[in-house]
Tab-separated table of C-alpha atoms and ligand atoms in Angstrom:
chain	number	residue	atom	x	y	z
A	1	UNK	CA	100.134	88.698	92.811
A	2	UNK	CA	96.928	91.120	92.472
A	3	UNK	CA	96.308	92.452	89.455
A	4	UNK	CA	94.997	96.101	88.835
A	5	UNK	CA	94.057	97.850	85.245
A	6	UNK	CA	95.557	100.595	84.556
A	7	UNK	CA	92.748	102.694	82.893
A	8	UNK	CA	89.149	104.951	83.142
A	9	UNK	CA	87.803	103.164	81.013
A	10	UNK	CA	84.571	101.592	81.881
A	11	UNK	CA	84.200	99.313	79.347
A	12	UNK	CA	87.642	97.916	79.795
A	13	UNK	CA	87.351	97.644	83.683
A	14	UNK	CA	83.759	95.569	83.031
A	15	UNK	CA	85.859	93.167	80.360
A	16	UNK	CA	88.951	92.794	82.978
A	17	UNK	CA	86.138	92.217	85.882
A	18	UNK	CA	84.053	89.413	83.401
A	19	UNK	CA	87.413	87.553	83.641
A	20	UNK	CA	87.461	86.963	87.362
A	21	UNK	CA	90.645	87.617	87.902
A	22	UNK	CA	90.692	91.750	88.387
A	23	UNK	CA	91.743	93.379	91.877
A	24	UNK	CA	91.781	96.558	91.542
A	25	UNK	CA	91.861	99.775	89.305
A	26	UNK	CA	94.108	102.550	89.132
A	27	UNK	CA	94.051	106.038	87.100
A	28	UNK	CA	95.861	109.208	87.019
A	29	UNK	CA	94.687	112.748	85.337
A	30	UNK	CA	96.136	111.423	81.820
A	31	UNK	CA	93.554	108.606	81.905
A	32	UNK	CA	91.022	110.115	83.246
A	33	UNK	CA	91.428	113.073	80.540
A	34	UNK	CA	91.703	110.680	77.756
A	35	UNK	CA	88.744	109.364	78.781
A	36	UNK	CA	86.912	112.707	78.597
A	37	UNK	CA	85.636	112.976	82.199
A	38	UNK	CA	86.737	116.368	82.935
A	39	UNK	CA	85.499	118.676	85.729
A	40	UNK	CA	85.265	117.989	89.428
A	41	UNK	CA	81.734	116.728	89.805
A	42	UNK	CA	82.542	114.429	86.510
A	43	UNK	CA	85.597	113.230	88.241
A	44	UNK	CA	84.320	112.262	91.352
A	45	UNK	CA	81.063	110.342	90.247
A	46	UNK	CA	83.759	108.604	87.353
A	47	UNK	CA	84.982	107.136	90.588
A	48	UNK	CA	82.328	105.817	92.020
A	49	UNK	CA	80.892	104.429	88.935
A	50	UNK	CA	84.445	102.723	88.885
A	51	UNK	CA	84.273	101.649	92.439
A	52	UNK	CA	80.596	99.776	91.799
A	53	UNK	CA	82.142	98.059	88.829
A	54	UNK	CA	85.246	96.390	90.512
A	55	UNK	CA	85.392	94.390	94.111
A	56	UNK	CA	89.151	95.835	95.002
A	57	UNK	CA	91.017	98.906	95.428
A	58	UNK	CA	90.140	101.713	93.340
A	59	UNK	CA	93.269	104.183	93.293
A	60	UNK	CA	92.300	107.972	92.751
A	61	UNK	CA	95.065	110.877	92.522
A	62	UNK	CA	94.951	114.598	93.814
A	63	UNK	CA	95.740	117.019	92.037
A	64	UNK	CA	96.999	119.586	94.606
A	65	UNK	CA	100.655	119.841	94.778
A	66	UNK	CA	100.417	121.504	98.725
A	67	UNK	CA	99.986	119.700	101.960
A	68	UNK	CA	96.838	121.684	102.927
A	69	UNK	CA	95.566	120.924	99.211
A	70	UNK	CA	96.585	116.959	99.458
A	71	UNK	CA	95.023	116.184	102.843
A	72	UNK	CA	92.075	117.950	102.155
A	73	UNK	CA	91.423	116.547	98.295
A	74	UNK	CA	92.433	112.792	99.998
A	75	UNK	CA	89.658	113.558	102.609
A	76	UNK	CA	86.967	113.749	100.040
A	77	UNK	CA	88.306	111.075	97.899
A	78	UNK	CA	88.279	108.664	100.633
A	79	UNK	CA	84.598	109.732	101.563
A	80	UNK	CA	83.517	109.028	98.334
A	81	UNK	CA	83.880	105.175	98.644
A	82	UNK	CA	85.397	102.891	100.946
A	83	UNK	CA	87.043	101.301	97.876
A	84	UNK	CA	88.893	104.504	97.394
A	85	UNK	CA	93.005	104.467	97.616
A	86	UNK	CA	94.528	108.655	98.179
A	87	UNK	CA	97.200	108.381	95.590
A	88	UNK	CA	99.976	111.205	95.927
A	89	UNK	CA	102.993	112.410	94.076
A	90	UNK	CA	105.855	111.373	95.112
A	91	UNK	CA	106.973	115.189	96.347
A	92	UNK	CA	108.044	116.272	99.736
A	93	UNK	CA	104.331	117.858	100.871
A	94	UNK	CA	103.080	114.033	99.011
A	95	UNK	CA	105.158	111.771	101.872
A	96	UNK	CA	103.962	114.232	104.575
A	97	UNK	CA	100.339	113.750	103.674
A	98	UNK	CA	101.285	109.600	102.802
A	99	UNK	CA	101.949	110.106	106.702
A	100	UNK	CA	99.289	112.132	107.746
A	101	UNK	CA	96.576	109.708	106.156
A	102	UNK	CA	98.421	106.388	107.529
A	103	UNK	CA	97.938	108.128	111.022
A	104	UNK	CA	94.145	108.513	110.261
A	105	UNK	CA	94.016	104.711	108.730
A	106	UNK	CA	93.125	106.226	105.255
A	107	UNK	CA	94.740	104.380	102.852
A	108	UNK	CA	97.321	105.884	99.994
A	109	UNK	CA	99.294	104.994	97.100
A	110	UNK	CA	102.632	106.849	96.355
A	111	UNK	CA	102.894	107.214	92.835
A	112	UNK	CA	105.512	108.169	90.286
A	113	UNK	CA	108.734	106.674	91.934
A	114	UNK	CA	111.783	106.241	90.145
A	115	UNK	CA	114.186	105.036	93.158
A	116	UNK	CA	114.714	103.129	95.848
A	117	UNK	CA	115.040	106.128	98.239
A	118	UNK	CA	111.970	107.141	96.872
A	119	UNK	CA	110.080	104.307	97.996
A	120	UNK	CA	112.078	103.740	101.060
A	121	UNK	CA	110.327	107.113	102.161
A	122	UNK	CA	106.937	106.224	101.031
A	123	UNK	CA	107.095	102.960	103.220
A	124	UNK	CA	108.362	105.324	106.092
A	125	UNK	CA	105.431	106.986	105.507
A	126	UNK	CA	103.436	104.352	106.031
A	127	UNK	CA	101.968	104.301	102.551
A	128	UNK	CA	99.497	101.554	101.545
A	129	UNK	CA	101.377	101.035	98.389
A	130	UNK	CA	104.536	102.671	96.211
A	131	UNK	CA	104.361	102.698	92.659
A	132	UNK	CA	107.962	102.213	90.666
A	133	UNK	CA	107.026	102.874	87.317
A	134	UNK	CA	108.772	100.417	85.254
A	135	UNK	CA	108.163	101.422	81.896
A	136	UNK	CA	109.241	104.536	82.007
A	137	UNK	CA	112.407	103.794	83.466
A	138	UNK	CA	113.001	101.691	80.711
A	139	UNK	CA	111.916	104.420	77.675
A	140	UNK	CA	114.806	106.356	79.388
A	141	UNK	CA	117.204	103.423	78.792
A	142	UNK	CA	117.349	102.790	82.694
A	143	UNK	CA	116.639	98.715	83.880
A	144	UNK	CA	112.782	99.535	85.749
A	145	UNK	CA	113.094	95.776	86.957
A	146	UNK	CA	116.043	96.217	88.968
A	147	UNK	CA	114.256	98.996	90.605
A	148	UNK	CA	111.653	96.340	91.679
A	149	UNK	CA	114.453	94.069	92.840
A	150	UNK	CA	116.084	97.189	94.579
A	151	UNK	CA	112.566	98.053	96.511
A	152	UNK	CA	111.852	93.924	97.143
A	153	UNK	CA	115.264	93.656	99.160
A	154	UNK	CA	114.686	97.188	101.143
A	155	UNK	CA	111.597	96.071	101.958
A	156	UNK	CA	112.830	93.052	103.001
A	157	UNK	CA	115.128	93.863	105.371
A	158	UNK	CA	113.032	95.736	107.483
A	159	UNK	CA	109.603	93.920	106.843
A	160	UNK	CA	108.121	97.141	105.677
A	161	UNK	CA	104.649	96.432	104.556
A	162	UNK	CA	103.825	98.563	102.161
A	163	UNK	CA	102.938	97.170	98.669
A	164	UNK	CA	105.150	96.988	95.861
A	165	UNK	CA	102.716	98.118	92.859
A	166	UNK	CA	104.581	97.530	89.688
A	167	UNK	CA	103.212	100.731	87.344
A	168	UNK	CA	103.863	101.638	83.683
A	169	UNK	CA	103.614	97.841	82.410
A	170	UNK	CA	104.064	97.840	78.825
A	171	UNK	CA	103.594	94.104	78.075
A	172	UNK	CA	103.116	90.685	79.622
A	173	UNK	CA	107.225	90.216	80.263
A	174	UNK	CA	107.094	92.624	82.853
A	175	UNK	CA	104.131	91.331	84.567
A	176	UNK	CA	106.294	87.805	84.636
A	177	UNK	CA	109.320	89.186	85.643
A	178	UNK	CA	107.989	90.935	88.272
A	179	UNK	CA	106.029	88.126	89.553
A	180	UNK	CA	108.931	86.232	89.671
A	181	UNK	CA	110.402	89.143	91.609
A	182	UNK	CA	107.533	89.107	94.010
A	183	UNK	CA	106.047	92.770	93.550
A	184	UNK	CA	102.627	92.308	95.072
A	185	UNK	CA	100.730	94.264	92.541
A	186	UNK	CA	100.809	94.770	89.208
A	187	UNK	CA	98.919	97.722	87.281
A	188	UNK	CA	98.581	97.322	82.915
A	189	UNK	CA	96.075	98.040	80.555
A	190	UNK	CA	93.659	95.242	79.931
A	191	UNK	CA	95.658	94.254	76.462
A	192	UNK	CA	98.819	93.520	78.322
A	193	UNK	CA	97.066	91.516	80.974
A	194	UNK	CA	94.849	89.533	78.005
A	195	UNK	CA	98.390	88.780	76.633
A	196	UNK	CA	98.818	86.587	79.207
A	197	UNK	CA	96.443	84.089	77.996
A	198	UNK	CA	98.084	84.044	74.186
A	199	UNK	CA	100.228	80.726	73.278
A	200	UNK	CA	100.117	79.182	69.821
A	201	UNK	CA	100.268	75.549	71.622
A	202	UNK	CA	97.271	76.536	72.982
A	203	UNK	CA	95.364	77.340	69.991
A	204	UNK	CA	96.684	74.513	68.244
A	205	UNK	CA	95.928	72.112	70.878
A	206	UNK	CA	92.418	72.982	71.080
A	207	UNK	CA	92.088	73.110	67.565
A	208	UNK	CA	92.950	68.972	67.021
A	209	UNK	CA	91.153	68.499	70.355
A	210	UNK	CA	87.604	69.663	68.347
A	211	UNK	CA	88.546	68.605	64.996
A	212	UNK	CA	89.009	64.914	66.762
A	213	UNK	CA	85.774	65.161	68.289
A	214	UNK	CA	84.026	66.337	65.340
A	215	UNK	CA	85.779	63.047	63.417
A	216	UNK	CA	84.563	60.257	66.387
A	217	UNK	CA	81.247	61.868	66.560
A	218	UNK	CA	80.465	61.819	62.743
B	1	E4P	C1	100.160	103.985	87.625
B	1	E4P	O1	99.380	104.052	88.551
B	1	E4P	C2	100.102	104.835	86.426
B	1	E4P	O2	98.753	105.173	86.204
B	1	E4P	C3	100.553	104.140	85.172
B	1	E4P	O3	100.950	102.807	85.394
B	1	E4P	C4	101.444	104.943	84.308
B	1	E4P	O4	101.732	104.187	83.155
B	1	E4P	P1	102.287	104.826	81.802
B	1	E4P	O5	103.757	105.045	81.953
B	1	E4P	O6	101.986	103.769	80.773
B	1	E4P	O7	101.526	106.106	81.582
């Protein structure tokens, strides 16, 4: 399973780098925003500062709503770094340009899907990778791991190959659920994917471990 982080943050994406176990980054306007980094020229460098922190995919989202708008947003994005992912809406003018850039090899993540005929089209498409966001499915009292489940077996059956990126993690349960589920991705802040290493046992163990090596070394 590769993991992204979900975040702008540059400090973050160094720590979740450090660990040596970081794939990839993804953002959206809301991070970037909360970040500060606002304007064009801002935006774009934010991305390549992000790219030269990370070794993986870096995904970066267009704002244009149009075709025209899409193609030609995803054409600078991908210039600016080989790292670079297009991600798109998941809106009718989003899976035509999803198409349009698998023709040209440029590659694209499909973001904010909420069904399985949502990311049936996206792997028609030819996208690089769909996003289900799981979280958000569940806020709205709706089961986001079945729509993992529902996307793993579609995919299946027709040995699609685009990537199942599991979005909107809210903590480390969903990253081990969907493991288990065999999403390919997963994208969470870097204090879900720290949660991982937490067990009492753990601490506890290591604890005795030092205290019994501080008594036989006396
Ligand atoms: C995915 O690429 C999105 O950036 C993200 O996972 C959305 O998560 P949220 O629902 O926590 O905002």
């Amino acid at each position: 399973m590769k993991f992204f982080i979900d975040t702008a943050n540059l400090d973050q994406i160094r720590e979740a780098q450090s660990l040596g176990v970081l794939d990839g980054v993804t953002t959206n306007p809301s991070l970037m925003a909360k970040e500060g980094i606002t304007g064009t020229n801002n935006i774009l460098k934010h991305y390549v500062a992000i790219c030269n922190l990370v070794d993986g995919d870096v995904s970066a989202e267009v704002i244009s709503t149009d075709y025209e708008g899409m193609v030609r947003e995803g054409e600078s994005l991908a210039e600016l770094h080989h790292q670079i992912v297009v991600k798109l809406p998941m809106i009718k003018d989003g899976i035509r340009a999803a198409k349009y850039f698998s023709d040209k090899g440029i590659r694209t993540n499909v973001t904010l899907v909420f069904s399985a005929g949502q990311a049936l089209l996206a792997a028609k498409a030819g996208a690089t990778y769909v996003s289900p966001f799981i979280g958000r499915l569940d806020d709205i009292s709706t089961d986001g791991l079945n729509l993992i489940e529902e996307i793993k077996t579609i995919y299946e059956n027709y040995g699609y190959e685009t990537q199942i990126l599991a979005a909107s993690i809210r903590h480390t349960m969903h990253i081990i659920d969907c493991a288990k589920i065999g999403a390919d991705v997963m994208t969470g802040p870097l204090s879900v994917i720290e949660g991982l290493l937490k067990h009492p046992l753990t601490d506890i163990g290591l604890a005795k471990f030092l205290a019994d090596y501080e008594k036989g070394n006396k």
